[in-house]
CSV table of C-alpha atoms in Angstrom, one decimal:
chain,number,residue,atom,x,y,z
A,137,UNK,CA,104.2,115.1,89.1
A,138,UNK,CA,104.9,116.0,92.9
A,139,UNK,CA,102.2,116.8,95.3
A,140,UNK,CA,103.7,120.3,95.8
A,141,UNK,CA,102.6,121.0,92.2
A,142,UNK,CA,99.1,121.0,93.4
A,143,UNK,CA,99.8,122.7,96.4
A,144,UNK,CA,100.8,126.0,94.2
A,145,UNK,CA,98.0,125.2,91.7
A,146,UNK,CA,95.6,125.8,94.6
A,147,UNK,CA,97.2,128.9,96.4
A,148,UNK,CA,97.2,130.6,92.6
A,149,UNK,CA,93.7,129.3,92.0
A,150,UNK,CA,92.4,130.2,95.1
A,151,UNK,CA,93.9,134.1,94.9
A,152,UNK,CA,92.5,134.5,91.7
A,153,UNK,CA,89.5,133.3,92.0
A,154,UNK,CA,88.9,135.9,94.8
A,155,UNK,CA,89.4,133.9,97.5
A,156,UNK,CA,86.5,131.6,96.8
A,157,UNK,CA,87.2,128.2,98.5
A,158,UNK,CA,88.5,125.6,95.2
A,159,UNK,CA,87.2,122.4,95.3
A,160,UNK,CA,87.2,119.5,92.2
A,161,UNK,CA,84.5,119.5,90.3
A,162,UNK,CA,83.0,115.5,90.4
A,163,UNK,CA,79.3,115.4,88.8
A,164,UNK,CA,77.7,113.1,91.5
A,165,UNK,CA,75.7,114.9,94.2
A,166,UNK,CA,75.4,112.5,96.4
A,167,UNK,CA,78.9,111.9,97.2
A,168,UNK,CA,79.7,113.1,100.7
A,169,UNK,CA,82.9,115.7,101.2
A,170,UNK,CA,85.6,114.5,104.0
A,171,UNK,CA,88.0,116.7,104.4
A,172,UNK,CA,91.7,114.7,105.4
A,173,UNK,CA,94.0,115.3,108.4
A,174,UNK,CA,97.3,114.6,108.3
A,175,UNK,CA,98.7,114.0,105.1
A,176,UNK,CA,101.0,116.7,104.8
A,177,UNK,CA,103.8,117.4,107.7
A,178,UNK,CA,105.8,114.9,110.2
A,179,UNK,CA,106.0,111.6,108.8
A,180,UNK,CA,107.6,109.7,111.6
A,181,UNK,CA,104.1,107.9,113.6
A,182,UNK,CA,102.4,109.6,110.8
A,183,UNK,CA,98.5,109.3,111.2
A,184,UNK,CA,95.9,110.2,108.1
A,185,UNK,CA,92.6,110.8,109.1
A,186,UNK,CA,89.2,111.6,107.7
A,187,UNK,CA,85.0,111.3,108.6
A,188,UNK,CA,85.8,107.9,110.8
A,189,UNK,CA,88.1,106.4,109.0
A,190,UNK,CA,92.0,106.5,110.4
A,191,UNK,CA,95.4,105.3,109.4
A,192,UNK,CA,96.7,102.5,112.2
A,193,UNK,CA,100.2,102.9,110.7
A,194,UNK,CA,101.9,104.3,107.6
A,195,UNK,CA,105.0,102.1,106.8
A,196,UNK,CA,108.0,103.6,104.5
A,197,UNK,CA,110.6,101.6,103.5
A,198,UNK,CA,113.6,103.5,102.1
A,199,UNK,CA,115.5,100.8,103.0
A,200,UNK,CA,116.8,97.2,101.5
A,201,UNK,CA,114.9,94.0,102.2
A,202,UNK,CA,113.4,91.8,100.6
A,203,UNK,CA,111.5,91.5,97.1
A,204,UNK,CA,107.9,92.1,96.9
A,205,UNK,CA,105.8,91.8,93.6
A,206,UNK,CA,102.5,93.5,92.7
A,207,UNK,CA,100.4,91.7,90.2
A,208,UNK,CA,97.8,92.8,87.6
A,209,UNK,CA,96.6,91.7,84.3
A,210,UNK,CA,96.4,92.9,81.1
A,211,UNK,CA,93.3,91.6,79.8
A,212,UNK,CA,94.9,88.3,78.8
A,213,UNK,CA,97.4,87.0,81.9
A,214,UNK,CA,98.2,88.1,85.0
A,215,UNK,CA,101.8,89.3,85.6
A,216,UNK,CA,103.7,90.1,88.5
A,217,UNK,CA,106.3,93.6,88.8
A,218,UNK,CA,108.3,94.8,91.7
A,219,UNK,CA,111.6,96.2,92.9
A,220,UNK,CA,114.3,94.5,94.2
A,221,UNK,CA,114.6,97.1,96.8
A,222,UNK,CA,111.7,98.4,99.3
A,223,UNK,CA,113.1,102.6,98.4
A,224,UNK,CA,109.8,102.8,96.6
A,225,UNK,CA,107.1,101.1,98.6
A,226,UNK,CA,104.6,101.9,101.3
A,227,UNK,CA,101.9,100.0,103.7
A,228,UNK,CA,99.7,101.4,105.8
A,229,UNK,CA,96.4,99.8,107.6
A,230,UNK,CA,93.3,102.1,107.3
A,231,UNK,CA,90.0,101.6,109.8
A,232,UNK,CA,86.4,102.6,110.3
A,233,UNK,CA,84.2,101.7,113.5
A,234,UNK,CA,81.4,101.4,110.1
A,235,UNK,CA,83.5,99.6,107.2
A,236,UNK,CA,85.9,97.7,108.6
A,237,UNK,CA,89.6,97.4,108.1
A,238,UNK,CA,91.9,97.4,105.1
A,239,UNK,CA,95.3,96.6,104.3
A,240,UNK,CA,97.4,98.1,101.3
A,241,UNK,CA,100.6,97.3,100.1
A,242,UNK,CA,101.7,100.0,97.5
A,243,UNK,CA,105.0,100.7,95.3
A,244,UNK,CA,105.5,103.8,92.8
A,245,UNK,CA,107.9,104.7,89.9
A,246,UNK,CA,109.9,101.6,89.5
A,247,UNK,CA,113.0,102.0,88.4
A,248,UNK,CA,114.2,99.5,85.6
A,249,UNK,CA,117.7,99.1,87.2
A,250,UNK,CA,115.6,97.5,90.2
A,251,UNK,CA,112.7,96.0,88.5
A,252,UNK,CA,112.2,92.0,88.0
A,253,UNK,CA,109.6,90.7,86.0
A,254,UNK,CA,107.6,87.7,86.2
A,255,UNK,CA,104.9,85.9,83.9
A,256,UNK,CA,102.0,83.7,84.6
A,257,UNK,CA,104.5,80.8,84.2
A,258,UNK,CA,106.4,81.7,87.4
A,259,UNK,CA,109.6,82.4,85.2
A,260,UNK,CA,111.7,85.0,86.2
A,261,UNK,CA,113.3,87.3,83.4
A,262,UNK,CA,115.7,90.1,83.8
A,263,UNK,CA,114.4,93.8,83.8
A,264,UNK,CA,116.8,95.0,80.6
A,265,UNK,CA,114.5,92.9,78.5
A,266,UNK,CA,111.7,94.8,79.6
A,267,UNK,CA,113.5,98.4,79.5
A,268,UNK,CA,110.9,99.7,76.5
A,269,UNK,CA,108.0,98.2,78.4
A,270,UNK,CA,107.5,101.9,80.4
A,271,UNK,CA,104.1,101.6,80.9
A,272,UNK,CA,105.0,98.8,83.1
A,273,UNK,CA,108.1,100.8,85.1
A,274,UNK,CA,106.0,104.1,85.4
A,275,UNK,CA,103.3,102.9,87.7
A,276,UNK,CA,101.9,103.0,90.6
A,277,UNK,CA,101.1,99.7,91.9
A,278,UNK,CA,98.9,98.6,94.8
A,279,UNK,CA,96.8,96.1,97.1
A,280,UNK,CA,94.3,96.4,98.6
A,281,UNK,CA,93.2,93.5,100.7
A,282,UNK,CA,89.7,94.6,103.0
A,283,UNK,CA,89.2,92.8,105.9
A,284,UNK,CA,90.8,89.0,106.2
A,285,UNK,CA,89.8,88.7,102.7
A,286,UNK,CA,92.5,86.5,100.9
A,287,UNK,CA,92.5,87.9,97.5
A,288,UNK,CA,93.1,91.2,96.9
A,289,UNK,CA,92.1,94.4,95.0
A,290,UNK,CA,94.5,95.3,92.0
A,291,UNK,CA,95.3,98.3,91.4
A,292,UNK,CA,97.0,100.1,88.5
A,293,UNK,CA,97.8,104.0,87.9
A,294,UNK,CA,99.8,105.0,84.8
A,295,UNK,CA,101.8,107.7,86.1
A,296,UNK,CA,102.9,108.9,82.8
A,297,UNK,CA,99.5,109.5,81.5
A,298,UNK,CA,98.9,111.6,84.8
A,299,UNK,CA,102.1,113.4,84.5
A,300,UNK,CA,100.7,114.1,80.7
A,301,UNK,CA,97.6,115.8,82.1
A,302,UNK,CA,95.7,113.1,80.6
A,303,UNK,CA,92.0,114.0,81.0
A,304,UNK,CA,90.6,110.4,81.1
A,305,UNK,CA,91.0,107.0,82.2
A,306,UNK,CA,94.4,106.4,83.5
A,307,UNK,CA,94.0,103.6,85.7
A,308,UNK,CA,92.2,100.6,87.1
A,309,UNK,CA,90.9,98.5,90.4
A,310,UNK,CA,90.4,95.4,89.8
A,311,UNK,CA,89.3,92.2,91.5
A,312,UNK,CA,88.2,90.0,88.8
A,313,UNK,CA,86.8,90.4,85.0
A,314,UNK,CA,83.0,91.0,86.8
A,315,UNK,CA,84.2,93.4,89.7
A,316,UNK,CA,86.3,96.5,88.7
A,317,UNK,CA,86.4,100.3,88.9
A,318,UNK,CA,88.5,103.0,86.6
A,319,UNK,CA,90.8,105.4,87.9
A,320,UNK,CA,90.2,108.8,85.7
A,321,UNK,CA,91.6,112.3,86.2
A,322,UNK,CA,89.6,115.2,87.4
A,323,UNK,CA,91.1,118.7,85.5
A,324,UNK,CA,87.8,121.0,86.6
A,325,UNK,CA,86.9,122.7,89.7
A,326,UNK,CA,84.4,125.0,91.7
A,327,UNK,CA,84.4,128.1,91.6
A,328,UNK,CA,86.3,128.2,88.5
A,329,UNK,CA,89.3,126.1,86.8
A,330,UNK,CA,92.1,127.9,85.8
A,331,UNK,CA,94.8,125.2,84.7
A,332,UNK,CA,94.4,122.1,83.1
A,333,UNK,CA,97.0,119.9,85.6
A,334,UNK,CA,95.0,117.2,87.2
A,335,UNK,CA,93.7,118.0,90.6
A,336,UNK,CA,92.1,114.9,91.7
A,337,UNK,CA,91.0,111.4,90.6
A,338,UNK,CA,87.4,110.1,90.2
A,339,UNK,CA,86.3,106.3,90.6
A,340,UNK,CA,83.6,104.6,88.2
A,341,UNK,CA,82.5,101.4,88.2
A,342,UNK,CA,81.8,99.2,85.6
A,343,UNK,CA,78.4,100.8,84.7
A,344,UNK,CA,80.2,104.3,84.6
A,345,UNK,CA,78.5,105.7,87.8
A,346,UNK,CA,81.0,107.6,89.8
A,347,UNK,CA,81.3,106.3,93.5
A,348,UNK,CA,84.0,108.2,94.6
A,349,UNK,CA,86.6,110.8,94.5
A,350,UNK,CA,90.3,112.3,95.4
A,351,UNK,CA,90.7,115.7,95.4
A,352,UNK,CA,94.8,116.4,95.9
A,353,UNK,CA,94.1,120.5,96.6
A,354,UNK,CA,95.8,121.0,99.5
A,355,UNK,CA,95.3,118.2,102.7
A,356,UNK,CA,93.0,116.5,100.1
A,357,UNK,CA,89.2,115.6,100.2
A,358,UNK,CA,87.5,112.1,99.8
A,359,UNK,CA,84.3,112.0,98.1
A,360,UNK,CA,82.1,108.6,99.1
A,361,UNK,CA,78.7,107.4,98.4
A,362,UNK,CA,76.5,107.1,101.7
A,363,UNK,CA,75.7,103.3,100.9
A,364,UNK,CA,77.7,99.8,100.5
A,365,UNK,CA,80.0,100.1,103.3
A,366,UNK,CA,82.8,98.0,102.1
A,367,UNK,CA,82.6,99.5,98.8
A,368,UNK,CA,83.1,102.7,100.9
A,369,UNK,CA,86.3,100.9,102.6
A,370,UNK,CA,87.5,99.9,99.2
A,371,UNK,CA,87.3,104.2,97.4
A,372,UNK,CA,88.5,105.3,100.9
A,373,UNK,CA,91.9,103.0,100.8
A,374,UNK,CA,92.3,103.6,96.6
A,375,UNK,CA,92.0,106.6,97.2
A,376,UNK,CA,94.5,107.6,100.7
A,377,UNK,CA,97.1,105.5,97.8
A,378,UNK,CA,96.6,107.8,95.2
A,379,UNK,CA,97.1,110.9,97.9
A,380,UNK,CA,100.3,108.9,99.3
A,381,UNK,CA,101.7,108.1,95.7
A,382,UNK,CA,103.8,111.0,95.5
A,383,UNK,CA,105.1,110.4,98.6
A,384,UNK,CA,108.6,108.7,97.1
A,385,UNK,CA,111.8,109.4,96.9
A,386,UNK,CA,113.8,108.2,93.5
């Protein structure tokens, strides 16, 4: 689903709603709206901005180099998936003067013809053998590293499930089996919702508290919780990938 989608959803939703201003609807009060600059327009020395947090750089690469794999697991190993070519991945560096800094390495869409595959053993294996395996191809892939921290945040979004208008979980952030959040789709907003297509994407952790939000109406707003600063850094970065994710070209 491409970001202009939303676009129209909120220019329809917004004139019919009497041009009341359309917002997601995320049940947690205490999460603080920040509205995002720079998102949408130029994207040479783009800069993506928002309460004091602000992109250092925004790295596309369309073109070939070399191989870079993203890893998460599946509950029982941890596996690694990437393209052969850089057409479909993205790194930017984010800061705040309060949080600190965070670096993200993100890929989208993977196209079978390009994909490699690699299991906990180190093996390599050929991407035909894994051409059913769409769950795997259909991704959006990141990670998040915050700070000089060596190990890095997972993170998983099933694009098809989103392009479904799944209303649910559709993803994960992970770090380890004790520290993990879940990515789920936000389909109602204020004043009134009008179409079921996903607007935004919510954050929970483990205990099911929401701790942050995406909305993808228009530049975008990112919801945060006032306390835990580098959880903060962490919802801040997931959630500038999931408003860069449509950002590809196939």
């Amino acid at each position: 689903m491409k970001s202009k989608t939303y676009h129209l959803l909120g220019l329809i939703t917004l004139f019919l709603s009497s041009c009341a201003t359309m917002q997601i609807d995320v049940p947690n009060n205490e999460l603080v709206q920040h509205k995002v600059k720079g998102s949408q327009g130029i994207r040479i020395n783009q800069t993506v901005s928002f309460d004091d947090y602000q992109t250092q750089y925004i790295k596309r690469s369309w073109n070939k180099s070399h191989k870079r794999a993203f890893g998460f697991s599946n509950g029982e190993e941890t596996v690694m998936i990437g393209g052969k070519k850089k057409k479909n991945e993205m790194t930017f560096v984010l800061t705040s003067a309060t949080t600190g800094t965070s670096e993200v390495f993100m890929s989208n869409a993977l196209r079978s013809r390009n994909l490699f595959f690699n299991s906990g053993d180190k093996v390599q294996m050929e991407a035909e053998r894994y051409r059913k395996k769409d769950s795997l191809q259909n991704n959006c892939y990141a990670h998040i590293y915050l700070d000089d921290a060596e190990k890095p945040w997972l993170m998983q979004v099933n694009n098809a499930e989103v392009e479904m208008y799944k209303d649910g979980i559709v993803g994960k952030i992970m770090l380890d089996t004790d520290n993990y959040y879940t990515v789920k789709t936000v389909i109602k907003t204020k004043p009134k919702s009008i179409s079921k297509i996903p607007v935004g994407f919510q954050f929970e952790n483990k205990q099911g508290e929401i701790v942050g939000a995406i909305s993808l109406i228009d530049n975008g707003t990112i919801f945060l919780k006032k306390s835990n600063e580098k959880e903060k850094l962490l919802m801040s970065s997931a959630a500038l990938v999931l408003l860069l994710r449509d950002d590809f070209v196939d």
